[in-house]
Amino acid sequence: MNAKSAAMLTIFSFVLLSTVSFASGIGTSKITFSSANLTIAPGAAGTVSYTVSLTSGKVWGTNTNLVNSANLSNEGINVSLSKTYSDPNYTGVMTIKVSSATKPGRYAVLLNATGDDPSVTNALFTVFVKTSAVNTTTTVPPTTVPAFSLYNSTTKAVNATKGARFSLMAMDGKLINVTVPAGTYVEMGNKTLSSYNFTLAIYTISNLSAPSSASKDIVTYGFAYLVNGLISPAISFVNATGADMPLITTAQYNSSWTSWTFLGGKQVNTSYIGGSYKFADVWTYNSTAEDIVNTQFFKPVMWVFMIKPSNVTTTSTAPTTVSTIPTTTPTTISTTAPYTSSNNSSTDYYAAAIIIILIAAVIAYAMRRKK
């Protein structure tokens, strides 16, 4: 073995051992805030600090993302994060700017930490926009109506005898799955269709607060079924005898999530304008699959997903591996973001160093014998 080969072997051994050591550095992290909520006046801004910290495993890169920026922007709320990527632990400042036109109410800011586990878990922060100072001049506020803007959709042709399955990712990285069972026909007017186009669509929402009977719930986003491009309660999914045939809908959320049926709006191009809440929907939490399930929807209409704050915790966990990217009161927040590593990591480094030294010694011995 010549000197060049020995050097290459040493370098290769170092790279291999280093790669194994760092690749094993996959852990879980949590996002915490310095306060659970913030009250801001229209036209003003506020800040809150957040910390991404390691909860288990080894240090690795973590992305922090703002999930519902489109929804917030529609309401005149702009959110920015001072730091979105690093190895935990790290801290940042979230700046929230509220426009003078934003209506008073409760708004959700959703952050998540992403990795390639794959898994995305939300951390919820609540913003209360308070009523503006009373003016001496009385003006009539402009009339606003709820507006749903298309965010994402998927469409397939369905054969009633075969059925179909749909899956669509929402803006928070969670999947909504819909199964159209075999034997599902469409009753439309005086016709029964055995073949039709089915669309699963997700919408961002503006000018909509929670229903009065669930005023503390937080509005997140809307989703709808469409048949041949139409949202209408006059259309039904039925079986071969004409009886209602509910579809099976699942969503990757915990039991704090629910929805309300929303009717009476009109389709305008790809948007849905107007309408009102009609009734709360019934979802069942499946602890095995860790999702919520509905088996009652049998019409292509609009629904609004909501979160019940009383069931939302203030800590979020997510894998801390590198990702390309597509609420909650902590006890104390550190003012610095120290780099931390587990004892296991140090042990790995020492072991790697010893192995490299042994390899070098073997190479040196072999070269001496050759001489």
GROMACS .gro file of C-alpha atoms in nm:
model
  371
    1MET     CA    1   0.000   0.000   0.000
    2ASN     CA    2   0.158   0.333  -0.108
    3ALA     CA    3   0.132   0.663   0.076
    4LYS     CA    4  -0.133   0.799  -0.164
    5SER     CA    5  -0.360   0.496  -0.115
    6ALA     CA    6  -0.312   0.515   0.261
    7ALA     CA    7  -0.412   0.882   0.264
    8MET     CA    8  -0.720   0.817   0.051
    9LEU     CA    9  -0.827   0.530   0.279
   10THR     CA   10  -0.790   0.751   0.585
   11ILE     CA   11  -0.995   1.030   0.426
   12PHE     CA   12  -1.264   0.786   0.309
   13SER     CA   13  -1.287   0.633   0.658
   14PHE     CA   14  -1.326   0.978   0.814
   15VAL     CA   15  -1.599   1.082   0.568
   16LEU     CA   16  -1.787   0.755   0.615
   17LEU     CA   17  -1.778   0.772   0.994
   18SER     CA   18  -1.873   1.140   0.996
   19THR     CA   19  -2.167   1.075   0.764
   20VAL     CA   20  -2.301   0.796   0.984
   21SER     CA   21  -2.263   1.010   1.293
   22PHE     CA   22  -2.444   1.313   1.153
   23ALA     CA   23  -2.711   1.112   0.968
   24SER     CA   24  -2.810   0.956   1.297
   25GLY     CA   25  -2.878   1.306   1.434
   26ILE     CA   26  -3.256   1.293   1.391
   27GLY     CA   27  -3.470   1.409   1.680
   28THR     CA   28  -3.790   1.591   1.767
   29SER     CA   29  -3.834   1.957   1.846
   30LYS     CA   30  -4.103   2.182   1.991
   31ILE     CA   31  -4.213   2.539   1.920
   32THR     CA   32  -4.305   2.757   2.216
   33PHE     CA   33  -4.406   3.122   2.245
   34SER     CA   34  -4.324   3.383   2.510
   35SER     CA   35  -4.699   3.442   2.551
   36ALA     CA   36  -5.011   3.256   2.441
   37ASN     CA   37  -5.175   3.552   2.267
   38LEU     CA   38  -5.140   3.916   2.170
   39THR     CA   39  -5.391   4.202   2.142
   40ILE     CA   40  -5.329   4.451   1.861
   41ALA     CA   41  -5.526   4.754   1.745
   42PRO     CA   42  -5.609   4.801   1.374
   43GLY     CA   43  -5.322   4.982   1.202
   44ALA     CA   44  -5.071   4.874   1.470
   45ALA     CA   45  -4.816   4.595   1.512
   46GLY     CA   46  -4.691   4.365   1.785
   47THR     CA   47  -4.411   4.116   1.844
   48VAL     CA   48  -4.371   3.789   2.032
   49SER     CA   49  -4.065   3.567   2.063
   50TYR     CA   50  -4.068   3.198   1.976
   51THR     CA   51  -3.822   2.921   2.053
   52VAL     CA   52  -3.753   2.598   1.866
   53SER     CA   53  -3.590   2.355   2.108
   54LEU     CA   54  -3.477   1.995   2.100
   55THR     CA   55  -3.695   1.753   2.299
   56SER     CA   56  -3.537   1.419   2.205
   57GLY     CA   57  -3.276   1.268   1.980
   58LYS     CA   58  -2.985   1.460   1.835
   59VAL     CA   59  -2.936   1.807   1.692
   60TRP     CA   60  -3.025   1.852   1.326
   61GLY     CA   61  -3.161   2.133   1.108
   62THR     CA   62  -3.521   2.252   1.153
   63ASN     CA   63  -3.736   2.480   0.938
   64THR     CA   64  -3.999   2.702   1.100
   65ASN     CA   65  -4.283   2.799   0.867
   66LEU     CA   66  -4.589   3.024   0.869
   67VAL     CA   67  -4.868   2.792   0.760
   68ASN     CA   68  -5.172   3.013   0.701
   69SER     CA   69  -5.017   3.328   0.552
   70ALA     CA   70  -5.275   3.342   0.271
   71ASN     CA   71  -5.569   3.339   0.513
   72LEU     CA   72  -5.410   3.607   0.731
   73SER     CA   73  -5.323   3.823   0.431
   74ASN     CA   74  -5.684   3.813   0.318
   75GLU     CA   75  -5.777   3.958   0.658
   76GLY     CA   76  -5.513   4.232   0.636
   77ILE     CA   77  -5.269   4.067   0.877
   78ASN     CA   78  -4.902   4.030   0.785
   79VAL     CA   79  -4.676   3.797   0.984
   80SER     CA   80  -4.299   3.770   0.948
   81LEU     CA   81  -4.043   3.548   1.124
   82SER     CA   82  -3.692   3.673   1.199
   83LYS     CA   83  -3.539   3.323   1.188
   84THR     CA   84  -3.676   3.029   0.995
   85TYR     CA   85  -3.392   2.773   0.989
   86SER     CA   86  -3.116   2.652   1.219
   87ASP     CA   87  -3.014   2.367   1.444
   88PRO     CA   88  -3.222   2.378   1.763
   89ASN     CA   89  -3.213   2.538   2.010
   90TYR     CA   90  -3.284   2.872   1.842
   91THR     CA   91  -3.508   3.172   1.904
   92GLY     CA   92  -3.670   3.427   1.679
   93VAL     CA   93  -3.913   3.715   1.682
   94MET     CA   94  -4.254   3.699   1.515
   95THR     CA   95  -4.378   4.039   1.400
   96ILE     CA   96  -4.752   4.079   1.343
   97LYS     CA   97  -4.880   4.384   1.154
   98VAL     CA   98  -5.254   4.453   1.144
   99SER     CA   99  -5.398   4.681   0.876
  100SER     CA  100  -5.636   4.962   0.965
  101ALA     CA  101  -5.908   4.778   0.770
  102THR     CA  102  -5.887   4.452   0.968
  103LYS     CA  103  -6.206   4.373   1.154
  104PRO     CA  104  -6.197   4.321   1.533
  105GLY     CA  105  -6.193   3.957   1.632
  106ARG     CA  106  -5.981   3.650   1.706
  107TYR     CA  107  -5.728   3.528   1.449
  108ALA     CA  108  -5.509   3.219   1.445
  109VAL     CA  109  -5.143   3.223   1.349
  110LEU     CA  110  -5.019   2.873   1.271
  111LEU     CA  111  -4.649   2.785   1.278
  112ASN     CA  112  -4.494   2.448   1.218
  113ALA     CA  113  -4.154   2.282   1.235
  114THR     CA  114  -4.085   2.057   0.938
  115GLY     CA  115  -3.861   1.762   0.874
  116ASP     CA  116  -3.841   1.455   0.650
  117ASP     CA  117  -3.995   1.205   0.891
  118PRO     CA  118  -4.232   1.307   0.720
  119SER     CA  119  -4.440   1.496   0.972
  120VAL     CA  120  -4.576   1.846   1.020
  121THR     CA  121  -4.726   1.958   1.351
  122ASN     CA  122  -4.887   2.294   1.413
  123ALA     CA  123  -4.826   2.540   1.696
  124LEU     CA  124  -5.112   2.785   1.742
  125PHE     CA  125  -5.076   3.151   1.846
  126THR     CA  126  -5.386   3.370   1.888
  127VAL     CA  127  -5.409   3.735   1.784
  128PHE     CA  128  -5.694   3.949   1.916
  129VAL     CA  129  -5.765   4.255   1.704
  130LYS     CA  130  -5.938   4.505   1.928
  131THR     CA  131  -6.199   4.766   1.838
  132SER     CA  132  -6.057   5.092   1.706
  133ALA     CA  133  -6.086   5.408   1.912
  134VAL     CA  134  -6.432   5.563   1.883
  135ASN     CA  135  -6.451   5.844   1.629
  136THR     CA  136  -6.659   6.155   1.674
  137THR     CA  137  -6.782   6.111   1.317
  138THR     CA  138  -7.025   5.825   1.265
  139THR     CA  139  -6.980   5.636   0.940
  140VAL     CA  140  -7.163   5.338   0.799
  141PRO     CA  141  -6.923   5.046   0.769
  142PRO     CA  142  -6.902   4.881   0.427
  143THR     CA  143  -7.093   4.558   0.388
  144THR     CA  144  -6.867   4.257   0.359
  145VAL     CA  145  -6.955   3.904   0.263
  146PRO     CA  146  -6.764   3.581   0.320
  147ALA     CA  147  -6.526   3.498   0.038
  148PHE     CA  148  -6.361   3.163  -0.036
  149SER     CA  149  -6.063   3.170  -0.273
  150LEU     CA  150  -5.942   2.849  -0.435
  151TYR     CA  151  -5.611   2.729  -0.291
  152ASN     CA  152  -5.580   2.376  -0.429
  153SER     CA  153  -5.795   2.113  -0.601
  154THR     CA  154  -5.791   1.770  -0.760
  155THR     CA  155  -6.041   1.630  -1.014
  156LYS     CA  156  -6.105   1.280  -1.148
  157ALA     CA  157  -6.368   1.113  -1.363
  158VAL     CA  158  -6.568   0.868  -1.149
  159ASN     CA  159  -6.736   0.551  -1.268
  160ALA     CA  160  -7.019   0.475  -1.025
  161THR     CA  161  -6.957   0.100  -1.031
  162LYS     CA  162  -6.592   0.142  -0.934
  163GLY     CA  163  -6.581   0.449  -0.710
  164ALA     CA  164  -6.263   0.649  -0.653
  165ARG     CA  165  -6.031   0.790  -0.390
  166PHE     CA  166  -5.903   1.147  -0.361
  167SER     CA  167  -5.624   1.299  -0.155
  168LEU     CA  168  -5.534   1.668  -0.129
  169MET     CA  169  -5.283   1.858   0.083
  170ALA     CA  170  -5.401   2.166   0.270
  171MET     CA  171  -5.191   2.476   0.333
  172ASP     CA  172  -5.075   2.338   0.669
  173GLY     CA  173  -4.928   2.025   0.512
  174LYS     CA  174  -5.212   1.797   0.627
  175LEU     CA  175  -5.398   1.563   0.392
  176ILE     CA  176  -5.772   1.547   0.335
  177ASN     CA  177  -5.879   1.212   0.192
  178VAL     CA  178  -6.217   1.136   0.034
  179THR     CA  179  -6.338   0.792  -0.068
  180VAL     CA  180  -6.625   0.766  -0.316
  181PRO     CA  181  -6.747   0.411  -0.249
  182ALA     CA  182  -6.823   0.178  -0.537
  183GLY     CA  183  -7.193   0.204  -0.619
  184THR     CA  184  -7.210   0.583  -0.572
  185TYR     CA  185  -7.424   0.761  -0.832
  186VAL     CA  186  -7.511   1.129  -0.865
  187GLU     CA  187  -7.871   1.254  -0.855
  188MET     CA  188  -7.882   1.581  -1.046
  189GLY     CA  189  -8.220   1.728  -1.133
  190ASN     CA  190  -8.429   1.444  -1.272
  191LYS     CA  191  -8.126   1.246  -1.384
  192THR     CA  192  -7.909   0.983  -1.220
  193LEU     CA  193  -7.550   0.990  -1.343
  194SER     CA  194  -7.333   0.679  -1.345
  195SER     CA  195  -7.028   0.874  -1.457
  196TYR     CA  196  -6.929   1.224  -1.346
  197ASN     CA  197  -6.635   1.446  -1.262
  198PHE     CA  198  -6.566   1.480  -0.890
  199THR     CA  199  -6.350   1.757  -0.746
  200LEU     CA  200  -6.206   1.794  -0.397
  201ALA     CA  201  -6.110   2.160  -0.338
  202ILE     CA  202  -5.952   2.365  -0.058
  203TYR     CA  203  -6.013   2.738  -0.009
  204THR     CA  204  -5.864   3.025   0.188
  205ILE     CA  205  -6.127   3.237   0.367
  206SER     CA  206  -6.180   3.610   0.423
  207ASN     CA  207  -6.456   3.812   0.594
  208LEU     CA  208  -6.574   3.519   0.803
  209SER     CA  209  -6.579   3.471   1.179
  210ALA     CA  210  -6.695   3.171   1.380
  211PRO     CA  211  -7.071   3.109   1.422
  212SER     CA  212  -7.230   3.276   1.725
  213SER     CA  213  -7.298   2.943   1.895
  214ALA     CA  214  -6.928   2.855   1.871
  215SER     CA  215  -6.780   3.203   1.894
  216LYS     CA  216  -6.454   3.088   2.053
  217ASP     CA  217  -6.373   2.849   1.770
  218ILE     CA  218  -6.102   2.961   1.528
  219VAL     CA  219  -6.178   2.960   1.155
  220THR     CA  220  -5.900   2.798   0.951
  221TYR     CA  221  -5.997   2.720   0.590
  222GLY     CA  222  -6.273   2.584   0.371
  223PHE     CA  223  -6.310   2.269   0.163
  224ALA     CA  224  -6.576   2.151  -0.080
  225TYR     CA  225  -6.689   1.872  -0.308
  226LEU     CA  226  -6.782   1.966  -0.665
  227VAL     CA  227  -6.972   1.754  -0.917
  228ASN     CA  228  -6.910   1.849  -1.279
  229GLY     CA  229  -6.769   2.176  -1.149
  230LEU     CA  230  -7.073   2.264  -0.934
  231ILE     CA  231  -7.118   2.327  -0.562
  232SER     CA  232  -7.488   2.279  -0.487
  233PRO     CA  233  -7.709   2.125  -0.215
  234ALA     CA  234  -7.951   2.034  -0.497
  235ILE     CA  235  -7.709   1.758  -0.603
  236SER     CA  236  -7.689   1.432  -0.405
  237PHE     CA  237  -7.473   1.121  -0.395
  238VAL     CA  238  -7.703   0.817  -0.402
  239ASN     CA  239  -7.688   0.440  -0.437
  240ALA     CA  240  -7.852   0.232  -0.707
  241THR     CA  241  -8.193   0.254  -0.535
  242GLY     CA  242  -8.178   0.633  -0.494
  243ALA     CA  243  -8.100   0.636  -0.120
  244ASP     CA  244  -7.842   0.877   0.017
  245MET     CA  245  -7.483   0.748  -0.022
  246PRO     CA  246  -7.245   0.937   0.209
  247LEU     CA  247  -6.879   0.961   0.112
  248ILE     CA  248  -6.599   0.883   0.358
  249THR     CA  249  -6.388   1.186   0.449
  250THR     CA  250  -6.077   1.183   0.668
  251ALA     CA  251  -5.838   1.461   0.766
  252GLN     CA  252  -5.503   1.444   0.947
  253TYR     CA  253  -5.611   1.640   1.255
  254ASN     CA  254  -5.672   1.571   1.622
  255SER     CA  255  -6.001   1.588   1.810
  256SER     CA  256  -5.980   1.967   1.858
  257TRP     CA  257  -6.071   2.009   1.490
  258THR     CA  258  -6.427   2.017   1.360
  259SER     CA  259  -6.627   2.172   1.075
  260TRP     CA  260  -6.951   2.351   0.993
  261THR     CA  261  -7.163   2.313   0.680
  262PHE     CA  262  -7.175   2.643   0.489
  263LEU     CA  263  -7.454   2.704   0.236
  264GLY     CA  264  -7.611   2.983   0.029
  265GLY     CA  265  -7.306   3.121  -0.151
  266LYS     CA  266  -7.249   3.156  -0.524
  267GLN     CA  267  -6.967   3.033  -0.742
  268VAL     CA  268  -6.780   3.315  -0.914
  269ASN     CA  269  -6.515   3.167  -1.142
  270THR     CA  270  -6.303   2.960  -0.902
  271SER     CA  271  -6.422   3.146  -0.589
  272TYR     CA  272  -6.726   3.099  -0.366
  273ILE     CA  273  -6.889   3.420  -0.244
  274GLY     CA  274  -7.147   3.473   0.031
  275GLY     CA  275  -7.345   3.219   0.229
  276SER     CA  276  -7.380   3.136   0.597
  277TYR     CA  277  -7.332   2.859   0.851
  278LYS     CA  278  -7.611   2.602   0.870
  279PHE     CA  279  -7.510   2.339   1.125
  280ALA     CA  280  -7.210   2.176   1.293
  281ASP     CA  281  -7.079   1.853   1.146
  282VAL     CA  282  -6.999   1.533   1.333
  283TRP     CA  283  -6.645   1.396   1.314
  284THR     CA  284  -6.504   1.092   1.493
  285TYR     CA  285  -6.141   1.081   1.605
  286ASN     CA  286  -5.955   0.767   1.501
  287SER     CA  287  -5.671   0.729   1.753
  288THR     CA  288  -5.510   0.449   1.555
  289ALA     CA  289  -5.479   0.644   1.231
  290GLU     CA  290  -5.455   0.975   1.421
  291ASP     CA  291  -5.712   1.149   1.205
  292ILE     CA  292  -6.075   1.262   1.212
  293VAL     CA  293  -6.344   1.084   1.010
  294ASN     CA  294  -6.681   1.189   0.871
  295THR     CA  295  -6.926   0.946   0.711
  296GLN     CA  296  -7.228   1.179   0.668
  297PHE     CA  297  -7.147   1.407   0.373
  298PHE     CA  298  -7.367   1.320   0.076
  299LYS     CA  299  -7.390   1.653  -0.108
  300PRO     CA  300  -7.127   1.864  -0.290
  301VAL     CA  301  -7.126   2.173  -0.069
  302MET     CA  302  -6.883   2.393   0.127
  303TRP     CA  303  -6.752   2.320   0.477
  304VAL     CA  304  -6.542   2.533   0.711
  305PHE     CA  305  -6.276   2.372   0.930
  306MET     CA  306  -6.236   2.516   1.282
  307ILE     CA  307  -6.020   2.459   1.589
  308LYS     CA  308  -6.158   2.455   1.942
  309PRO     CA  309  -5.900   2.657   2.145
  310SER     CA  310  -5.983   2.480   2.472
  311ASN     CA  311  -5.832   2.163   2.328
  312VAL     CA  312  -5.524   2.321   2.173
  313THR     CA  313  -5.196   2.280   2.359
  314THR     CA  314  -4.915   2.529   2.353
  315THR     CA  315  -4.638   2.298   2.246
  316SER     CA  316  -4.579   2.140   1.908
  317THR     CA  317  -4.345   1.855   1.821
  318ALA     CA  318  -4.193   1.779   1.485
  319PRO     CA  319  -3.886   1.599   1.348
  320THR     CA  320  -3.574   1.813   1.327
  321THR     CA  321  -3.430   1.691   0.999
  322VAL     CA  322  -3.359   1.908   0.698
  323SER     CA  323  -3.660   1.981   0.475
  324THR     CA  324  -3.705   2.166   0.149
  325ILE     CA  325  -4.041   2.296   0.262
  326PRO     CA  326  -4.290   2.279  -0.033
  327THR     CA  327  -5.038   2.741   2.082
  328THR     CA  328  -4.931   2.749   2.365
  329THR     CA  329  -4.758   2.902   2.663
  330PRO     CA  330  -4.401   2.808   2.747
  331THR     CA  331  -4.269   2.824   3.101
  332THR     CA  332  -3.962   3.036   3.029
  333ILE     CA  333  -3.804   3.157   2.709
  334SER     CA  334  -3.428   3.185   2.687
  335THR     CA  335  -3.293   3.510   2.542
  336THR     CA  336  -3.018   3.322   2.364
  337ALA     CA  337  -3.018   3.028   2.128
  338PRO     CA  338  -2.738   2.797   2.244
  339TYR     CA  339  -2.630   2.506   2.029
  340THR     CA  340  -2.697   2.191   2.228
  341SER     CA  341  -2.598   1.832   2.174
  342SER     CA  342  -2.681   1.515   2.363
  343ASN     CA  343  -2.419   1.310   2.547
  344ASN     CA  344  -2.469   1.038   2.290
  345SER     CA  345  -2.340   1.273   2.020
  346SER     CA  346  -2.014   1.337   2.212
  347THR     CA  347  -1.968   0.964   2.260
  348ASP     CA  348  -2.006   0.910   1.886
  349TYR     CA  349  -1.739   1.169   1.807
  350TYR     CA  350  -1.492   1.014   2.056
  351ALA     CA  351  -1.555   0.667   1.913
  352ALA     CA  352  -1.504   0.796   1.558
  353ALA     CA  353  -1.175   0.960   1.654
  354ILE     CA  354  -1.045   0.640   1.816
  355ILE     CA  355  -1.138   0.433   1.509
  356ILE     CA  356  -0.960   0.677   1.276
  357ILE     CA  357  -0.646   0.665   1.493
  358LEU     CA  358  -0.653   0.283   1.483
  359ILE     CA  359  -0.691   0.284   1.104
  360ALA     CA  360  -0.396   0.521   1.070
  361ALA     CA  361  -0.186   0.299   1.298
  362VAL     CA  362  -0.266  -0.011   1.091
  363ILE     CA  363  -0.169   0.172   0.770
  364ALA     CA  364   0.157   0.295   0.921
  365TYR     CA  365   0.243  -0.057   1.040
  366ALA     CA  366   0.171  -0.203   0.694
  367MET     CA  367   0.391   0.054   0.524
  368ARG     CA  368   0.679  -0.014   0.770
  369ARG     CA  369   0.663  -0.391   0.703
  370LYS     CA  370   0.679  -0.328   0.328
  371LYS     CA  371   1.002  -0.132   0.371
   0.00000   0.00000   0.00000
